Amino acid sequence: IKKQQQDVLGFLEANKIEFEEKDIAANEENRKWMRENVPEDSRPASGNPLPPRLFNDSRYLGDYEAFFEARENNAVYAFLGLTAPPGSKVGVDVSHSNP
């Protein structure tokens, strides 16, 4: 989980995309928010959804696998719901766990 989180954060930082990290390990409110905002069809068969999960405001974008696939296909800005060109600053939220 930590490696995936670092991968997402590193990409956002390298591309100067503003984001807000929401630590779900140390903050029960963030954990509850993430669990409530991950759509039913994107939750695991059992247990709770695990980070990293990406949101644009409260709109769920996907998990690490979806982010990775978008990055491999050079479609990260579309995945993030951003129309701004690379280098622009546009905000997204990243839920994460700090072990």
PDB file of N, CA, C and O in Angstrom, residues 6-57:
ATOM      1  N   GLN A   6       3.077   6.173  -2.539  1.00  0.00           N
ATOM      2  CA  GLN A   6       4.227   6.970  -2.930  1.00  0.00           C
ATOM      3  C   GLN A   6       4.274   7.168  -4.441  1.00  0.00           C
ATOM      4  O   GLN A   6       4.646   8.236  -4.922  1.00  0.00           O
ATOM      5  N   ASP A   7       3.873   6.155  -5.193  1.00  0.00           N
ATOM      6  CA  ASP A   7       3.851   6.230  -6.643  1.00  0.00           C
ATOM      7  C   ASP A   7       2.860   7.304  -7.109  1.00  0.00           C
ATOM      8  O   ASP A   7       3.189   8.156  -7.943  1.00  0.00           O
ATOM      9  N   VAL A   8       1.650   7.289  -6.544  1.00  0.00           N
ATOM     10  CA  VAL A   8       0.634   8.279  -6.909  1.00  0.00           C
ATOM     11  C   VAL A   8       1.095   9.679  -6.512  1.00  0.00           C
ATOM     12  O   VAL A   8       1.065  10.612  -7.324  1.00  0.00           O
ATOM     13  N   LEU A   9       1.542   9.835  -5.267  1.00  0.00           N
ATOM     14  CA  LEU A   9       1.957  11.153  -4.779  1.00  0.00           C
ATOM     15  C   LEU A   9       3.148  11.680  -5.576  1.00  0.00           C
ATOM     16  O   LEU A   9       3.201  12.862  -5.911  1.00  0.00           O
ATOM     17  N   GLY A  10       4.096  10.809  -5.880  1.00  0.00           N
ATOM     18  CA  GLY A  10       5.263  11.211  -6.664  1.00  0.00           C
ATOM     19  C   GLY A  10       4.869  11.719  -8.037  1.00  0.00           C
ATOM     20  O   GLY A  10       5.404  12.723  -8.519  1.00  0.00           O
ATOM     21  N   PHE A  11       3.926  11.042  -8.684  1.00  0.00           N
ATOM     22  CA  PHE A  11       3.462  11.474  -9.999  1.00  0.00           C
ATOM     23  C   PHE A  11       2.797  12.841  -9.912  1.00  0.00           C
ATOM     24  O   PHE A  11       3.066  13.730 -10.719  1.00  0.00           O
ATOM     25  N   LEU A  12       1.903  13.011  -8.925  1.00  0.00           N
ATOM     26  CA  LEU A  12       1.198  14.284  -8.780  1.00  0.00           C
ATOM     27  C   LEU A  12       2.177  15.420  -8.510  1.00  0.00           C
ATOM     28  O   LEU A  12       2.066  16.502  -9.101  1.00  0.00           O
ATOM     29  N   GLU A  13       3.152  15.181  -7.638  1.00  0.00           N
ATOM     30  CA  GLU A  13       4.144  16.201  -7.323  1.00  0.00           C
ATOM     31  C   GLU A  13       4.996  16.531  -8.543  1.00  0.00           C
ATOM     32  O   GLU A  13       5.237  17.701  -8.842  1.00  0.00           O
ATOM     33  N   ALA A  14       5.457  15.504  -9.254  1.00  0.00           N
ATOM     34  CA  ALA A  14       6.321  15.714 -10.421  1.00  0.00           C
ATOM     35  C   ALA A  14       5.611  16.501 -11.519  1.00  0.00           C
ATOM     36  O   ALA A  14       6.246  17.251 -12.261  1.00  0.00           O
ATOM     37  N   ASN A  15       4.299  16.352 -11.594  1.00  0.00           N
ATOM     38  CA  ASN A  15       3.527  17.042 -12.626  1.00  0.00           C
ATOM     39  C   ASN A  15       2.843  18.303 -12.111  1.00  0.00           C
ATOM     40  O   ASN A  15       1.986  18.870 -12.791  1.00  0.00           O
ATOM     41  N   LYS A  16       3.232  18.719 -10.898  1.00  0.00           N
ATOM     42  CA  LYS A  16       2.724  19.957 -10.298  1.00  0.00           C
ATOM     43  C   LYS A  16       1.203  20.007 -10.247  1.00  0.00           C
ATOM     44  O   LYS A  16       0.580  21.032 -10.523  1.00  0.00           O
ATOM     45  N   ILE A  17       0.603  18.870  -9.902  1.00  0.00           N
ATOM     46  CA  ILE A  17      -0.848  18.785  -9.731  1.00  0.00           C
ATOM     47  C   ILE A  17      -1.120  18.911  -8.235  1.00  0.00           C
ATOM     48  O   ILE A  17      -0.643  18.097  -7.445  1.00  0.00           O
ATOM     49  N   GLU A  18      -1.853  19.947  -7.856  1.00  0.00           N
ATOM     50  CA  GLU A  18      -2.160  20.141  -6.442  1.00  0.00           C
ATOM     51  C   GLU A  18      -3.078  19.034  -5.964  1.00  0.00           C
ATOM     52  O   GLU A  18      -3.961  18.581  -6.696  1.00  0.00           O
ATOM     53  N   PHE A  19      -2.835  18.597  -4.726  1.00  0.00           N
ATOM     54  CA  PHE A  19      -3.668  17.547  -4.152  1.00  0.00           C
ATOM     55  C   PHE A  19      -3.701  17.707  -2.653  1.00  0.00           C
ATOM     56  O   PHE A  19      -2.877  18.405  -2.066  1.00  0.00           O
ATOM     57  N   GLU A  20      -4.680  17.067  -2.055  1.00  0.00           N
ATOM     58  CA  GLU A  20      -4.798  17.040  -0.604  1.00  0.00           C
ATOM     59  C   GLU A  20      -4.769  15.583  -0.181  1.00  0.00           C
ATOM     60  O   GLU A  20      -5.558  14.778  -0.668  1.00  0.00           O
ATOM     61  N   GLU A  21      -3.829  15.245   0.693  1.00  0.00           N
ATOM     62  CA  GLU A  21      -3.773  13.891   1.234  1.00  0.00           C
ATOM     63  C   GLU A  21      -4.738  13.789   2.399  1.00  0.00           C
ATOM     64  O   GLU A  21      -4.830  14.699   3.213  1.00  0.00           O
ATOM     65  N   LYS A  22      -5.450  12.690   2.470  1.00  0.00           N
ATOM     66  CA  LYS A  22      -6.334  12.436   3.595  1.00  0.00           C
ATOM     67  C   LYS A  22      -5.889  11.134   4.242  1.00  0.00           C
ATOM     68  O   LYS A  22      -6.105  10.062   3.693  1.00  0.00           O
ATOM     69  N   ASP A  23      -5.261  11.248   5.388  1.00  0.00           N
ATOM     70  CA  ASP A  23      -4.739  10.097   6.110  1.00  0.00           C
ATOM     71  C   ASP A  23      -5.890   9.375   6.796  1.00  0.00           C
ATOM     72  O   ASP A  23      -6.545   9.920   7.677  1.00  0.00           O
ATOM     73  N   ILE A  24      -6.140   8.131   6.384  1.00  0.00           N
ATOM     74  CA  ILE A  24      -7.249   7.376   6.973  1.00  0.00           C
ATOM     75  C   ILE A  24      -6.810   6.528   8.149  1.00  0.00           C
ATOM     76  O   ILE A  24      -7.641   5.989   8.858  1.00  0.00           O
ATOM     77  N   ALA A  25      -5.508   6.404   8.374  1.00  0.00           N
ATOM     78  CA  ALA A  25      -5.021   5.609   9.510  1.00  0.00           C
ATOM     79  C   ALA A  25      -5.135   6.405  10.806  1.00  0.00           C
ATOM     80  O   ALA A  25      -5.492   5.861  11.842  1.00  0.00           O
ATOM     81  N   ALA A  26      -4.855   7.685  10.743  1.00  0.00           N
ATOM     82  CA  ALA A  26      -4.825   8.508  11.950  1.00  0.00           C
ATOM     83  C   ALA A  26      -6.097   9.333  12.136  1.00  0.00           C
ATOM     84  O   ALA A  26      -6.250   9.990  13.154  1.00  0.00           O
ATOM     85  N   ASN A  27      -7.008   9.297  11.163  1.00  0.00           N
ATOM     86  CA  ASN A  27      -8.180  10.161  11.233  1.00  0.00           C
ATOM     87  C   ASN A  27      -9.433   9.364  10.894  1.00  0.00           C
ATOM     88  O   ASN A  27      -9.672   9.024   9.735  1.00  0.00           O
ATOM     89  N   GLU A  28     -10.240   9.092  11.895  1.00  0.00           N
ATOM     90  CA  GLU A  28     -11.466   8.301  11.717  1.00  0.00           C
ATOM     91  C   GLU A  28     -12.448   8.981  10.767  1.00  0.00           C
ATOM     92  O   GLU A  28     -13.106   8.320   9.973  1.00  0.00           O
ATOM     93  N   GLU A  29     -12.525  10.313  10.821  1.00  0.00           N
ATOM     94  CA  GLU A  29     -13.432  11.043   9.934  1.00  0.00           C
ATOM     95  C   GLU A  29     -13.045  10.830   8.465  1.00  0.00           C
ATOM     96  O   GLU A  29     -13.899  10.611   7.613  1.00  0.00           O
ATOM     97  N   ASN A  30     -11.740  10.890   8.163  1.00  0.00           N
ATOM     98  CA  ASN A  30     -11.274  10.637   6.793  1.00  0.00           C
ATOM     99  C   ASN A  30     -11.565   9.205   6.364  1.00  0.00           C
ATOM    100  O   ASN A  30     -11.960   8.956   5.227  1.00  0.00           O
ATOM    101  N   ARG A  31     -11.349   8.258   7.267  1.00  0.00           N
ATOM    102  CA  ARG A  31     -11.601   6.839   6.965  1.00  0.00           C
ATOM    103  C   ARG A  31     -13.084   6.644   6.640  1.00  0.00           C
ATOM    104  O   ARG A  31     -13.434   5.994   5.654  1.00  0.00           O
ATOM    105  N   LYS A  32     -13.959   7.211   7.446  1.00  0.00           N
ATOM    106  CA  LYS A  32     -15.400   7.087   7.237  1.00  0.00           C
ATOM    107  C   LYS A  32     -15.789   7.736   5.904  1.00  0.00           C
ATOM    108  O   LYS A  32     -16.559   7.164   5.131  1.00  0.00           O
ATOM    109  N   TRP A  33     -15.239   8.938   5.636  1.00  0.00           N
ATOM    110  CA  TRP A  33     -15.548   9.635   4.388  1.00  0.00           C
ATOM    111  C   TRP A  33     -15.160   8.784   3.186  1.00  0.00           C
ATOM    112  O   TRP A  33     -15.934   8.638   2.240  1.00  0.00           O
ATOM    113  N   MET A  34     -13.943   8.211   3.204  1.00  0.00           N
ATOM    114  CA  MET A  34     -13.491   7.404   2.077  1.00  0.00           C
ATOM    115  C   MET A  34     -14.408   6.205   1.882  1.00  0.00           C
ATOM    116  O   MET A  34     -14.852   5.922   0.768  1.00  0.00           O
ATOM    117  N   ARG A  35     -14.713   5.492   2.949  1.00  0.00           N
ATOM    118  CA  ARG A  35     -15.550   4.293   2.844  1.00  0.00           C
ATOM    119  C   ARG A  35     -16.935   4.626   2.311  1.00  0.00           C
ATOM    120  O   ARG A  35     -17.502   3.869   1.530  1.00  0.00           O
ATOM    121  N   GLU A  36     -17.481   5.766   2.716  1.00  0.00           N
ATOM    122  CA  GLU A  36     -18.810   6.159   2.257  1.00  0.00           C
ATOM    123  C   GLU A  36     -18.811   6.632   0.815  1.00  0.00           C
ATOM    124  O   GLU A  36     -19.827   6.531   0.129  1.00  0.00           O
ATOM    125  N   ASN A  37     -17.679   7.142   0.322  1.00  0.00           N
ATOM    126  CA  ASN A  37     -17.623   7.720  -1.017  1.00  0.00           C
ATOM    127  C   ASN A  37     -17.058   6.806  -2.086  1.00  0.00           C
ATOM    128  O   ASN A  37     -17.045   7.173  -3.266  1.00  0.00           O
ATOM    129  N   VAL A  38     -16.587   5.618  -1.709  1.00  0.00           N
ATOM    130  CA  VAL A  38     -16.192   4.633  -2.712  1.00  0.00           C
ATOM    131  C   VAL A  38     -17.485   3.917  -3.132  1.00  0.00           C
ATOM    132  O   VAL A  38     -18.179   3.358  -2.290  1.00  0.00           O
ATOM    133  N   PRO A  39     -17.833   3.964  -4.433  1.00  0.00           N
ATOM    134  CA  PRO A  39     -19.089   3.348  -4.888  1.00  0.00           C
ATOM    135  C   PRO A  39     -19.146   1.853  -4.580  1.00  0.00           C
ATOM    136  O   PRO A  39     -18.124   1.177  -4.515  1.00  0.00           O
ATOM    137  N   GLU A  40     -20.358   1.360  -4.398  1.00  0.00           N
ATOM    138  CA  GLU A  40     -20.591  -0.046  -4.078  1.00  0.00           C
ATOM    139  C   GLU A  40     -19.855  -0.972  -5.042  1.00  0.00           C
ATOM    140  O   GLU A  40     -19.246  -1.945  -4.616  1.00  0.00           O
ATOM    141  N   ASP A  41     -19.913  -0.682  -6.343  1.00  0.00           N
ATOM    142  CA  ASP A  41     -19.307  -1.578  -7.338  1.00  0.00           C
ATOM    143  C   ASP A  41     -17.778  -1.495  -7.369  1.00  0.00           C
ATOM    144  O   ASP A  41     -17.133  -2.263  -8.077  1.00  0.00           O
ATOM    145  N   SER A  42     -17.193  -0.591  -6.591  1.00  0.00           N
ATOM    146  CA  SER A  42     -15.733  -0.475  -6.528  1.00  0.00           C
ATOM    147  C   SER A  42     -15.177  -0.956  -5.197  1.00  0.00           C
ATOM    148  O   SER A  42     -13.996  -0.802  -4.929  1.00  0.00           O
ATOM    149  N   ARG A  43     -16.026  -1.546  -4.378  1.00  0.00           N
ATOM    150  CA  ARG A  43     -15.591  -2.052  -3.078  1.00  0.00           C
ATOM    151  C   ARG A  43     -15.208  -3.514  -3.188  1.00  0.00           C
ATOM    152  O   ARG A  43     -15.726  -4.233  -4.037  1.00  0.00           O
ATOM    153  N   PRO A  44     -14.310  -3.972  -2.320  1.00  0.00           N
ATOM    154  CA  PRO A  44     -13.952  -5.387  -2.344  1.00  0.00           C
ATOM    155  C   PRO A  44     -15.137  -6.245  -1.908  1.00  0.00           C
ATOM    156  O   PRO A  44     -16.053  -5.771  -1.224  1.00  0.00           O
ATOM    157  N   ALA A  45     -15.118  -7.529  -2.295  1.00  0.00           N
ATOM    158  CA  ALA A  45     -16.201  -8.447  -1.948  1.00  0.00           C
ATOM    159  C   ALA A  45     -16.369  -8.546  -0.437  1.00  0.00           C
ATOM    160  O   ALA A  45     -17.483  -8.684   0.064  1.00  0.00           O
ATOM    161  N   SER A  46     -15.257  -8.489   0.291  1.00  0.00           N
ATOM    162  CA  SER A  46     -15.338  -8.500   1.754  1.00  0.00           C
ATOM    163  C   SER A  46     -14.360  -7.480   2.307  1.00  0.00           C
ATOM    164  O   SER A  46     -13.351  -7.166   1.687  1.00  0.00           O
ATOM    165  N   GLY A  47     -14.683  -6.948   3.454  1.00  0.00           N
ATOM    166  CA  GLY A  47     -13.816  -5.948   4.077  1.00  0.00           C
ATOM    167  C   GLY A  47     -14.062  -4.565   3.515  1.00  0.00           C
ATOM    168  O   GLY A  47     -15.008  -4.330   2.771  1.00  0.00           O
ATOM    169  N   ASN A  48     -13.197  -3.656   3.899  1.00  0.00           N
ATOM    170  CA  ASN A  48     -13.320  -2.257   3.485  1.00  0.00           C
ATOM    171  C   ASN A  48     -12.367  -1.940   2.347  1.00  0.00           C
ATOM    172  O   ASN A  48     -11.332  -2.593   2.197  1.00  0.00           O
ATOM    173  N   PRO A  49     -12.686  -0.911   1.545  1.00  0.00           N
ATOM    174  CA  PRO A  49     -11.761  -0.506   0.489  1.00  0.00           C
ATOM    175  C   PRO A  49     -10.452  -0.005   1.096  1.00  0.00           C
ATOM    176  O   PRO A  49     -10.452   0.666   2.114  1.00  0.00           O
ATOM    177  N   LEU A  50      -9.359  -0.398   0.467  1.00  0.00           N
ATOM    178  CA  LEU A  50      -8.039  -0.002   0.950  1.00  0.00           C
ATOM    179  C   LEU A  50      -7.480   1.136   0.106  1.00  0.00           C
ATOM    180  O   LEU A  50      -7.786   1.255  -1.071  1.00  0.00           O
ATOM    181  N   PRO A  51      -6.662   1.968   0.708  1.00  0.00           N
ATOM    182  CA  PRO A  51      -6.023   3.051  -0.047  1.00  0.00           C
ATOM    183  C   PRO A  51      -4.909   2.502  -0.929  1.00  0.00           C
ATOM    184  O   PRO A  51      -4.502   1.355  -0.740  1.00  0.00           O
ATOM    185  N   PRO A  52      -4.408   3.282  -1.854  1.00  0.00           N
ATOM    186  CA  PRO A  52      -4.852   4.632  -2.172  1.00  0.00           C
ATOM    187  C   PRO A  52      -6.115   4.618  -3.029  1.00  0.00           C
ATOM    188  O   PRO A  52      -6.289   3.756  -3.890  1.00  0.00           O
ATOM    189  N   ARG A  53      -6.973   5.573  -2.783  1.00  0.00           N
ATOM    190  CA  ARG A  53      -8.182   5.829  -3.571  1.00  0.00           C
ATOM    191  C   ARG A  53      -8.123   7.290  -3.987  1.00  0.00           C
ATOM    192  O   ARG A  53      -7.737   8.142  -3.201  1.00  0.00           O
ATOM    193  N   LEU A  54      -8.497   7.572  -5.212  1.00  0.00           N
ATOM    194  CA  LEU A  54      -8.409   8.934  -5.722  1.00  0.00           C
ATOM    195  C   LEU A  54      -9.792   9.518  -5.959  1.00  0.00           C
ATOM    196  O   LEU A  54     -10.686   8.816  -6.449  1.00  0.00           O
ATOM    197  N   PHE A  55      -9.932  10.786  -5.595  1.00  0.00           N
ATOM    198  CA  PHE A  55     -11.180  11.516  -5.745  1.00  0.00           C
ATOM    199  C   PHE A  55     -10.877  12.887  -6.337  1.00  0.00           C
ATOM    200  O   PHE A  55      -9.812  13.437  -6.106  1.00  0.00           O
ATOM    201  N   ASN A  56     -11.824  13.424  -7.075  1.00  0.00           N
ATOM    202  CA  ASN A  56     -11.772  14.822  -7.494  1.00  0.00           C
ATOM    203  C   ASN A  56     -12.940  15.463  -6.780  1.00  0.00           C
ATOM    204  O   ASN A  56     -14.085  15.228  -7.133  1.00  0.00           O
ATOM    205  N   ASP A  57     -12.648  16.245  -5.741  1.00  0.00           N
ATOM    206  CA  ASP A  57     -13.633  16.702  -4.766  1.00  0.00           C
ATOM    207  C   ASP A  57     -14.252  15.451  -4.160  1.00  0.00           C
ATOM    208  O   ASP A  57     -13.541  14.634  -3.624  1.00  0.00           O
TER     209      ASP A  57
END
